[in-house]
Short mmCIF file of C-alpha atoms in Angstrom, two decimals:
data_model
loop_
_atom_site.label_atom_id
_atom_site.label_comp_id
_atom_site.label_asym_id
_atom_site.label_seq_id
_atom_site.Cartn_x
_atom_site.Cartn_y
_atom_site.Cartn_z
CA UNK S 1 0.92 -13.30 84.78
CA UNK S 2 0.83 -11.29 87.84
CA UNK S 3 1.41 -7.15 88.19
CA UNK S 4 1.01 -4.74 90.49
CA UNK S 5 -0.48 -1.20 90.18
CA UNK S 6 3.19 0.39 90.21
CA UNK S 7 3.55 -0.93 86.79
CA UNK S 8 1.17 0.94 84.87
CA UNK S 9 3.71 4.25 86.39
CA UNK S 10 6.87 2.40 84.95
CA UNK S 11 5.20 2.04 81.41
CA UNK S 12 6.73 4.17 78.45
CA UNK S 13 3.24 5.31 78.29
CA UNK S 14 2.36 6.75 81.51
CA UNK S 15 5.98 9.06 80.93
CA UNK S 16 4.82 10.18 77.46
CA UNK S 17 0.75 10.72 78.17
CA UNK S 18 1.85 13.13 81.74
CA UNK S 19 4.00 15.43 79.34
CA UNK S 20 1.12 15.86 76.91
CA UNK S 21 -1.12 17.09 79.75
CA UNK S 22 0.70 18.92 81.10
CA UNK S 23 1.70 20.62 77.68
CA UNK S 24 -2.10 20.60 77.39
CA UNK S 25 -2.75 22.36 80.65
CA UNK S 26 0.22 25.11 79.86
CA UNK S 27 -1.21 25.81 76.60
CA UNK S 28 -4.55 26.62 78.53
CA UNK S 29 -2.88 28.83 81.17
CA UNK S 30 -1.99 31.30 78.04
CA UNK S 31 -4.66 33.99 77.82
CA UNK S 32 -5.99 35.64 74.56
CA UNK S 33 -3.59 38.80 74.96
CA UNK S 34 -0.43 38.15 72.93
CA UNK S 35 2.63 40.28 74.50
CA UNK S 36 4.39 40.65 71.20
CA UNK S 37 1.64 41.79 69.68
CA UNK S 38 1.53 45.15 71.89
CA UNK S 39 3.59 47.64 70.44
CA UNK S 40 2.79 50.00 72.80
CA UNK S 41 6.48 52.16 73.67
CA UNK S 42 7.44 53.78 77.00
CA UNK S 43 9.96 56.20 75.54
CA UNK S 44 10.17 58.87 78.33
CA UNK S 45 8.52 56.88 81.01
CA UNK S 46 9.86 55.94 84.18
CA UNK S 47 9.03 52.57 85.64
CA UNK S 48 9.73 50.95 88.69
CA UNK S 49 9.77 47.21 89.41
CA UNK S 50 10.43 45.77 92.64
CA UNK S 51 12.31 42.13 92.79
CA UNK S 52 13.68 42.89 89.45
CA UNK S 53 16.71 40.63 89.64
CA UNK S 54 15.61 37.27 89.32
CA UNK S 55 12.25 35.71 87.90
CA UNK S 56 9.52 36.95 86.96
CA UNK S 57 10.31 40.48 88.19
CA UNK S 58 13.50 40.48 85.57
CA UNK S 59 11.42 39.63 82.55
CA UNK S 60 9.00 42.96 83.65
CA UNK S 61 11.86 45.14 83.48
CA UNK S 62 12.92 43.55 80.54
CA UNK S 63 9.86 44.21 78.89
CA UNK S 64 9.69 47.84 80.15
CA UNK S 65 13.31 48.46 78.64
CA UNK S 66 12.80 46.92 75.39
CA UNK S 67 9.78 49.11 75.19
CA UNK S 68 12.03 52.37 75.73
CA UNK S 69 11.35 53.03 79.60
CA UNK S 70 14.01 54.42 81.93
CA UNK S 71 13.42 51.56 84.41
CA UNK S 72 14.76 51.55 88.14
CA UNK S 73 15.06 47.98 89.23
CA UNK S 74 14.38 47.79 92.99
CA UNK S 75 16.16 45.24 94.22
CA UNK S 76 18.01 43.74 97.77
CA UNK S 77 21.03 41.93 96.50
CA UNK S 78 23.69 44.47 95.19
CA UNK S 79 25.51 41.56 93.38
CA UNK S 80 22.78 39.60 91.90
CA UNK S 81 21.06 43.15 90.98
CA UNK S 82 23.94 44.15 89.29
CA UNK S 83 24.44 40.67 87.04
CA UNK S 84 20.48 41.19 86.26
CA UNK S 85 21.52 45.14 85.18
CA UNK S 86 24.14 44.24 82.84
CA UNK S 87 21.99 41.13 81.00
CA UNK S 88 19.28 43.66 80.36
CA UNK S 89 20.49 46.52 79.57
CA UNK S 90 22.68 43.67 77.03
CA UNK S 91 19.66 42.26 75.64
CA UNK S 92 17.26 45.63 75.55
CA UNK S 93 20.30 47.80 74.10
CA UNK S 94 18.45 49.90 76.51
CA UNK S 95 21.34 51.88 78.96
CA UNK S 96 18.95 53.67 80.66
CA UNK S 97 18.36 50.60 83.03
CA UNK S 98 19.46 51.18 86.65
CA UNK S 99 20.16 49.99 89.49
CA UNK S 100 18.48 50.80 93.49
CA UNK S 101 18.90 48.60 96.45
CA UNK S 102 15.41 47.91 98.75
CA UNK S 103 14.94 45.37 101.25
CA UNK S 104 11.17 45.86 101.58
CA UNK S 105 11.15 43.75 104.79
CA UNK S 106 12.80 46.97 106.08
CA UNK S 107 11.18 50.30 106.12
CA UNK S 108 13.87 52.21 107.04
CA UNK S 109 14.87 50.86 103.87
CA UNK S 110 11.63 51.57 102.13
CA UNK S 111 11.75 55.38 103.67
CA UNK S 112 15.87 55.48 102.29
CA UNK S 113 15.09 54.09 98.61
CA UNK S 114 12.05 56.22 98.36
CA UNK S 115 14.03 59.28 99.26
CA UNK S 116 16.72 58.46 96.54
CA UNK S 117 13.93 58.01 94.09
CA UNK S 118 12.63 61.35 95.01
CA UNK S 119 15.74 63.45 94.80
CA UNK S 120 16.20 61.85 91.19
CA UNK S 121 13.16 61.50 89.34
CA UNK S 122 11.34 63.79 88.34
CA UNK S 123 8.49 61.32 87.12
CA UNK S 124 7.12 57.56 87.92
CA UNK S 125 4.45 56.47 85.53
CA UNK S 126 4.31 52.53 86.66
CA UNK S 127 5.24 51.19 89.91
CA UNK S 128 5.33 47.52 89.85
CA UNK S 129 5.31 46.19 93.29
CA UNK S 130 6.78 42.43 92.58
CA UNK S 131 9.24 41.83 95.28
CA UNK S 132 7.65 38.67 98.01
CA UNK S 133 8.96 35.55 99.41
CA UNK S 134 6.97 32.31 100.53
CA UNK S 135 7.71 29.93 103.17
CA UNK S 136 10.41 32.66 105.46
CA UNK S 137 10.88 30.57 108.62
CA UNK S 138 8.38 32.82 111.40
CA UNK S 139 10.69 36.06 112.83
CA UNK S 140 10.46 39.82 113.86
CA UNK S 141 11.92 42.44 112.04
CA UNK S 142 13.22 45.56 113.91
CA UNK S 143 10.47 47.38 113.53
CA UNK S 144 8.13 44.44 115.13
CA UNK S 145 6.98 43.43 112.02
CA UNK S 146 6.46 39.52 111.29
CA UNK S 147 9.19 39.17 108.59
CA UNK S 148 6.61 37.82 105.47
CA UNK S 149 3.89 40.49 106.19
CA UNK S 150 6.58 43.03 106.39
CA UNK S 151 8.23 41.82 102.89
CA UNK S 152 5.48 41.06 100.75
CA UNK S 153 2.62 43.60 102.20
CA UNK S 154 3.86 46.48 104.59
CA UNK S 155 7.38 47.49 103.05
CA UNK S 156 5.43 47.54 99.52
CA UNK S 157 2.20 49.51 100.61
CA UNK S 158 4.54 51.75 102.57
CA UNK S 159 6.71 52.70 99.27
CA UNK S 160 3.79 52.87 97.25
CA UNK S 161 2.64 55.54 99.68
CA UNK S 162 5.35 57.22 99.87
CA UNK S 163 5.73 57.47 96.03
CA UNK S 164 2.12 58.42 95.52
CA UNK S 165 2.41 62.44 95.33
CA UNK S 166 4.89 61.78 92.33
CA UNK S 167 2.70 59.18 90.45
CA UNK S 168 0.00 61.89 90.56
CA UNK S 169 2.11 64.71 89.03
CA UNK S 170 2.92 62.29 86.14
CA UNK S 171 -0.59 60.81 85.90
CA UNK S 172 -1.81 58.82 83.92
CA UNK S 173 0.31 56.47 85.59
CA UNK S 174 -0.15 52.87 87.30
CA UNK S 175 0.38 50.95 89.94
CA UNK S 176 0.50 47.51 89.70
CA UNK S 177 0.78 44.52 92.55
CA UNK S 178 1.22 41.49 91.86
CA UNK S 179 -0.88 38.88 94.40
CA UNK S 180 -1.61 35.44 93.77
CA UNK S 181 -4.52 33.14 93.81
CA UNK S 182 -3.55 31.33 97.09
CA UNK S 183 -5.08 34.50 98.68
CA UNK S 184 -8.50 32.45 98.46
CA UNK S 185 -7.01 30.59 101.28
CA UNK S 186 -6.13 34.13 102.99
CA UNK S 187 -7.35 35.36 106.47
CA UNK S 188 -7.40 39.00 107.76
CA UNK S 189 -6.45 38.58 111.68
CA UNK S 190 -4.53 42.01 112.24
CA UNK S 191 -2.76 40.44 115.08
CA UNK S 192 -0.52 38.99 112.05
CA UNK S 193 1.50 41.79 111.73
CA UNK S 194 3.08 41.73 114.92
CA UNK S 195 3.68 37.41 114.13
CA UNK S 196 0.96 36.61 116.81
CA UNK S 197 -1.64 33.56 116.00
CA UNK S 198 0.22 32.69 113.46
CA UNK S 199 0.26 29.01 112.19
CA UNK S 200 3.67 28.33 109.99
CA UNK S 201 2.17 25.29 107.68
CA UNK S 202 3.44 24.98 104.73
CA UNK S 203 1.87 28.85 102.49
CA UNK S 204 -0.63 29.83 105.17
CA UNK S 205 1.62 32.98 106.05
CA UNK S 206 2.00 33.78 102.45
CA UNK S 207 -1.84 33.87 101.64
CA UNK S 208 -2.58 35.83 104.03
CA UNK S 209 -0.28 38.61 103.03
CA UNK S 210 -1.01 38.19 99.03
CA UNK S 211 -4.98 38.45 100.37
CA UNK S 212 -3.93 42.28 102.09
CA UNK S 213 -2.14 42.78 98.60
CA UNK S 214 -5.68 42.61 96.76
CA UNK S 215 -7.76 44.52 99.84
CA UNK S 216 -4.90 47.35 100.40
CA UNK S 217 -4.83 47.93 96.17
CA UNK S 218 -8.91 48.04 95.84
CA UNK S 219 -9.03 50.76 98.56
CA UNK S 220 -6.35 52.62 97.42
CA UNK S 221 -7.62 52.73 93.85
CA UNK S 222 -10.93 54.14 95.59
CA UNK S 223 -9.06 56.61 96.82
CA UNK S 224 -6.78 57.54 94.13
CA UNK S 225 -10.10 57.90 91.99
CA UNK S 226 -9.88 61.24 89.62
CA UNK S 227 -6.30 61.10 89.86
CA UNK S 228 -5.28 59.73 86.75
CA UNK S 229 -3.22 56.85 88.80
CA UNK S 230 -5.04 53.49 88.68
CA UNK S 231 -3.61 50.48 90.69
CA UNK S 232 -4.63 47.15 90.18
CA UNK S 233 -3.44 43.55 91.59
CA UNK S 234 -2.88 40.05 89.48
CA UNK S 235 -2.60 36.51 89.88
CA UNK S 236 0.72 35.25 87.13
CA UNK S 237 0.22 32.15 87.64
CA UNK S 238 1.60 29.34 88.63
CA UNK S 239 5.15 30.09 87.75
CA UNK S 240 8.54 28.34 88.22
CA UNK S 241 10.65 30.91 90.17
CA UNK S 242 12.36 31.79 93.07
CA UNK S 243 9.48 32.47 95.46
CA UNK S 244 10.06 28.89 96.84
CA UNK S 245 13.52 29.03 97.64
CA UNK S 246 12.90 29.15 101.47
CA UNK S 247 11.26 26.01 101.76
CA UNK S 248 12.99 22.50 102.15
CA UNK S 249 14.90 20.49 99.59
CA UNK S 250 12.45 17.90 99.19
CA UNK S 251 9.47 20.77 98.92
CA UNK S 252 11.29 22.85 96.25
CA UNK S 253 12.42 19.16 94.84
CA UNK S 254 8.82 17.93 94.16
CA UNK S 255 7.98 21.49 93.25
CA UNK S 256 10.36 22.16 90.38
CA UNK S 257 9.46 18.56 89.07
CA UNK S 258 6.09 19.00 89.00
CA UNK S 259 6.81 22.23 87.34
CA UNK S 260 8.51 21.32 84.56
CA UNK S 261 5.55 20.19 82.75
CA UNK S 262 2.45 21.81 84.34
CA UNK S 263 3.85 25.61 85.44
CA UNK S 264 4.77 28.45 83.44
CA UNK S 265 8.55 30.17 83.30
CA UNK S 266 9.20 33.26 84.43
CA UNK S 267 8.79 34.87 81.51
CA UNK S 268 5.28 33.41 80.62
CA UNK S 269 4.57 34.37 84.69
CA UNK S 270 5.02 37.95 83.90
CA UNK S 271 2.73 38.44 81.21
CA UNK S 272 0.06 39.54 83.30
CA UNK S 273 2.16 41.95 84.75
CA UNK S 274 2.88 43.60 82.04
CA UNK S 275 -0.68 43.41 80.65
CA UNK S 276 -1.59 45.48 83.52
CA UNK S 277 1.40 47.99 83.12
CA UNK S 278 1.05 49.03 79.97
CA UNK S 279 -1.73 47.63 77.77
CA UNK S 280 -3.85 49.50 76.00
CA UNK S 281 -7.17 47.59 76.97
CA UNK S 282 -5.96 48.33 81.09
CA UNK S 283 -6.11 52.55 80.30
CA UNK S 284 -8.23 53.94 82.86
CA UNK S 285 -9.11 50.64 84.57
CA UNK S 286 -8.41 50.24 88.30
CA UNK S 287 -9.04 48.57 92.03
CA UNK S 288 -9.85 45.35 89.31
CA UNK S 289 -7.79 41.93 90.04
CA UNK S 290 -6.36 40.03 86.99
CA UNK S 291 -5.56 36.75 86.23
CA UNK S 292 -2.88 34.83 84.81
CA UNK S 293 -4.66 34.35 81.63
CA UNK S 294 -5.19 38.38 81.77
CA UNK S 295 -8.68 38.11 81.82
CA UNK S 296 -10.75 40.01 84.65
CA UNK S 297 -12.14 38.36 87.59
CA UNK S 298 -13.46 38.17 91.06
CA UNK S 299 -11.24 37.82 94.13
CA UNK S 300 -11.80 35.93 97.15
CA UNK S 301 -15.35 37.87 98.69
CA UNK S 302 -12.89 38.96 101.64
CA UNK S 303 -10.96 41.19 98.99
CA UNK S 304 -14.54 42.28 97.84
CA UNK S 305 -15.53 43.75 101.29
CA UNK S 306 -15.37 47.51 100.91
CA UNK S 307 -15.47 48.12 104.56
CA UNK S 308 -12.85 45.64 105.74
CA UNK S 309 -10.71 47.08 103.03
CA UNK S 310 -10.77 51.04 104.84
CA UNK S 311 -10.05 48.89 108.01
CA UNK S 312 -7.31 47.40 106.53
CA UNK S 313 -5.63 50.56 104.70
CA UNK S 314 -5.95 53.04 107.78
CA UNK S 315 -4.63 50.19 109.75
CA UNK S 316 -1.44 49.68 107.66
CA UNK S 317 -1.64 53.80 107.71
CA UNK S 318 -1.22 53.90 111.70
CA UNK S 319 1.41 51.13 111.77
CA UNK S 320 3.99 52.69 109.16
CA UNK S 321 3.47 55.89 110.24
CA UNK S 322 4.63 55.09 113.42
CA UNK S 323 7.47 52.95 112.87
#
């Protein structure tokens, strides 16, 4: 009786033994910090979470209004914001959930969402800085920006910034970012910023900026030292969410497949968000990169340079200062 190797993939078996891994693996991607077992409350704290309409960003400001928290969701799409608004305010029976529009690709938009913030809040004691995109086809913005290092890294550090004086006043206060573990495959070539030497394969753009995310936080929790305003940047995982949406059909296809059984949801993926945010084991701890499982760890060594990450900050410094 002849077969071929393509039969052992058609067998009942093969189905039933690639679900239990990758139930296995899952299971092993959940860290020893149980979420609803933190009962910490954020009644008269103001939190800020960028990308809060869709994902993982939308189960952090969840969180943060089931916990009490005036939250601000930061968000680009007026429409899809708004739908995201009225589900959580629904399921926190929290009102004081609102809605800002940002386009951090834009810092004219940054500068105009900041200013809004300032005129109405008095206090901001976590700024979550969620909002990124993978796989945006190569472009300028019109400040000269390439369009994924001015989403994901410059339109974030520049409203973190800009927002700093405010975090200090209602220290102690956090800032988290939220990176990813592709920045191991991260360069630093500052020629990036302006799109030039750029290779467009497949995340390469992506790591890069989510390696500047790590650098930019660990020098800016050096300098925010004393303060009583830590800031801190995370890996959550490998997550099924939106982040994907600019790539091809068959790309996000074989992505989502794949996903249902070996990545998390969005709401497992924010877990180490909100770890950092507001658990009780994170008071006082800063420039320190989390995983998904919330456990501590080393970066990539670039990330671990503490002279390449003043090079980077002031550098970031000149360029949104001037634009």
């Amino acid at each position: 009786m002849s077969w071929v190797w393509t039969d052992v993939f058609s067998h009942p078996l093969w189905a039933v033994s690639t679900v239990i891994l990758g139930l296995l693996l899952r299971s092993q991607q959940r860290g020893s910090w149980d979420i609803r077992a933190c009962f910490v409350q954020l009644k008269g704290k103001t939190a800020i979470v960028t990308g809060a309409n869709t994902g993982i960003g939308k189960f952090i400001a969840l969180d943060f209004a089931r916990r009490g928290a005036r939250v601000i969701m930061a968000c680009r799409s007026e429409a899809r914001g708004s739908a995201a608004l009225q589900e959580i305010r629904k399921r926190s029976g929290n009102a004081n959930v609102h809605l800002r529009l940002v386009d951090t690709s834009s810092l004219a938009s940054v500068r105009a969402f900041v200013e809004g913030v300032l005129r109405e809040e008095k206090e901001l004691h976590i700024l979550v800085n969620n909002a990124g995109a993978s796989g945006l086809p190569g472009d300028i913005t019109s400040d000269g920006l390439e369009v994924s290092f001015a989403t994901n890294h410059v339109g974030p550090f520049l409203l973190t910034n800009l927002l700093l004086d405010l975090l200090k006043r209602s220290a102690p206060a956090r800032i988290v970012n939220v990176s990813s573990v592709n920045h191991w495959r991260g360069m630093v070539n500052f020629s990036h910023f302006k799109g030039e030497n750029l290779a467009y394969t497949m995340d390469s753009v992506y790591n890069h900026t989510k390696l500047h995310n790590i650098i930019c936080t660990n020098e800016l929790a050096r300098r925010l030292q004393g303060t009583g305003v830590t800031a801190n940047s995370l890996h959550p995982g490998v997550v099924m969410t939106e982040v994907m949406r600019h790539y091809n059909f068959l790309v996000r296809f074989l992505f989502n497949l794949i996903g249902i059984f070996f990545f998390k949801s969005s709401e497992e993926g924010a877990v180490s968000t909100i770890y950092c945010a507001v658990a009780e084991e994170m008071e006082g701890i800063t420039g320190k990169y989390i995983d998904s499982d919330c456990s501590l760890v080393l970066p990539a060594p670039l990330a671990r340079d503490p002279a390449l990450a003043v090079k980077d900050f002031e550098f970031c410094e000149r360029l949104t200062s001037k634009l």
